[in-house]
Amino acid sequence: RMQAQIQVQRQDQMQAREQMQAKYYVSPKKADLAVRIAERERRILRGIDTRNGYSLYIGIPFCPSICLYCSFSSSPLGLWEKRVDDYLDALLLEMRACRDFFSPRTLHTVYVGGGTPTTLTPRQMDRLLCAVEELFDLSHAMEFTVEAGRPDSITKEKLEVLRAHPVTRISVNPQTMNQKTLDLIGRRHTVEDTVRAFETARSLGFDNINMDLIVGLPGEGIEEVSHTMEMVEKLRPDDITVHALALKRAARLALHMDEYEKISFQASDQIMERCEAGCSA
Ligand code: SF4
């Protein structure tokens, strides 16, 4: 039976590869990579009872500033600072309703994302995480992530609050380790901020830290990406997530593309290979 299942899986994979290439003009190399990733994910998901379980996503829609490429639903904290407590009041009501709605099911994972969750003050973060613990049964949760995200919003005090709750994974996202690019894309933090935030998290005992990177950022070629990878590899994060820049209509970068037309946008095979080498090291 196992042999038959493997055979069916192989046929599925072949069909998936063929469809991606014929219908969506995906290169054979990328189609192969997509199938390999799907297979890995399938192995992880196999042990999860999705029918009787669920995952909780909590969004904090504020950021220190809005990145040039951003199309997420997030606003600058400076404009909404006085309303964050109101937002939390409403969020907690919604969490209560979700708890009632999903209560017979098993909670598998919690992800606090955004926006930038660490724009919350330590007191606000503590209030949110206390509510998660109070409302939901976390005894079967396999992962509890807080996307700290922007290094300019991460402080030792906030990380200590996360440590005081059952958060198992955080994300410290440089996107790039080139200051020139950070300035261009409006991140308003420095490379040193990223290193400091990462090292503080490590010193407090976080043993599952992800770092998000973006390839294809304006003005970045293989040299800049290699520099970023070298710096990130030195920090030894537990995961590296590499995104390819996807410009959606609402992003400022897409709206004002003519201002950036002299800047190159590259996501070559060479860049992808450099990232793959770094991620599998
Ligand atoms: S940190 Fe993320 S959500 Fe916030 S502005 Fe930048 S891209 Fe958008």
Coordinates of N, CA and C and ligand atoms in Angstrom, one line a residue, residues 60-76 113-116 119 147-150 152 173 175 185-187 214 252, ligand 1:
I60 N -1.7 43.3 14.5 CA -1.5 44.6 15.1 C -1.2 45.6 14.0
P61 N -2.1 46.4 13.5 CA -2.0 47.2 12.3 C -1.2 48.5 12.4
F62 N -0.2 48.5 13.2 CA 0.6 49.8 13.3 C 2.1 49.5 13.0
C63 N 2.8 50.5 12.5 CA 4.2 50.3 12.2 C 4.9 51.7 12.5
P64 N 6.2 51.6 12.8 CA 6.9 52.8 13.2 C 6.9 53.8 12.0
S65 N 7.0 53.3 10.8 CA 6.8 54.1 9.5 C 6.4 53.2 8.5
I66 N 5.9 53.7 7.3 CA 5.4 52.7 6.3 C 6.5 52.5 5.3
C67 N 6.9 51.3 5.1 CA 7.9 50.9 4.1 C 7.4 51.2 2.7
L68 N 8.3 51.6 1.8 CA 8.0 52.0 0.5 C 7.2 50.9 -0.3
Y69 N 7.5 49.7 -0.1 CA 7.0 48.6 -0.8 C 5.7 48.0 -0.2
C70 N 5.3 48.6 1.0 CA 4.2 47.9 1.8 C 2.8 48.1 1.1
S71 N 2.1 47.0 1.1 CA 0.7 47.0 0.7 C -0.2 46.4 1.8
F72 N 0.4 46.2 3.0 CA -0.4 45.6 4.0 C -1.3 46.7 4.7
S73 N -2.3 46.2 5.4 CA -3.2 47.1 6.1 C -2.5 47.6 7.4
S74 N -1.7 48.6 7.3 CA -1.0 49.1 8.5 C -0.8 50.6 8.4
S75 N -0.8 51.3 9.5 CA -0.7 52.7 9.6 C 0.4 53.1 10.5
P76 N 0.9 54.3 10.3 CA 2.0 54.8 11.1 C 1.6 55.0 12.6
G113 N 1.0 39.0 14.3 CA 1.7 39.7 13.2 C 1.1 41.0 13.0
G114 N 1.3 41.6 11.8 CA 0.8 42.9 11.5 C 1.1 43.4 10.1
G115 N 1.4 44.6 10.0 CA 1.9 45.6 11.0 C 3.1 45.1 11.8
T116 N 3.3 45.7 12.9 CA 4.5 45.4 13.7 C 4.0 45.3 15.2
T119 N 5.2 47.5 18.1 CA 4.8 48.9 18.3 C 4.0 49.1 19.6
E147 N 5.7 38.3 15.8 CA 6.6 38.9 14.8 C 7.0 40.2 15.3
A148 N 8.2 40.2 16.0 CA 8.7 41.5 16.5 C 8.9 42.4 15.3
G149 N 9.5 41.9 14.2 CA 9.5 42.6 13.0 C 10.5 43.7 13.0
R150 N 10.0 44.9 12.9 CA 10.9 46.1 12.7 C 11.9 46.3 13.9
D152 N 13.5 48.7 14.9 CA 13.4 50.0 15.6 C 12.3 50.0 16.6
N173 N 13.2 41.2 11.8 CA 13.3 41.3 10.3 C 14.2 42.4 9.8
Q175 N 15.2 42.6 6.5 CA 14.9 42.7 5.1 C 16.2 42.9 4.2
I185 N 14.1 52.6 1.2 CA 12.7 52.0 1.3 C 12.0 52.5 2.6
G186 N 12.5 53.5 3.3 CA 11.8 54.1 4.4 C 11.7 53.3 5.6
R187 N 12.6 52.4 5.9 CA 12.5 51.5 7.1 C 12.9 52.3 8.4
I214 N 14.3 40.4 2.0 CA 13.6 40.5 0.7 C 14.7 40.6 -0.4
R252 N 3.4 52.4 -2.1 CA 3.9 53.7 -2.6 C 4.9 53.5 -3.7
Ligands
SF4_1 S1 7.0 46.7 8.6 FE1 5.8 45.4 7.2 S2 3.7 46.0 7.6 FE2 5.0 47.6 8.5 S3 5.1 49.1 6.9 FE3 6.9 47.8 6.6 S4 6.2 46.2 5.2 FE4 4.4 47.2 5.9

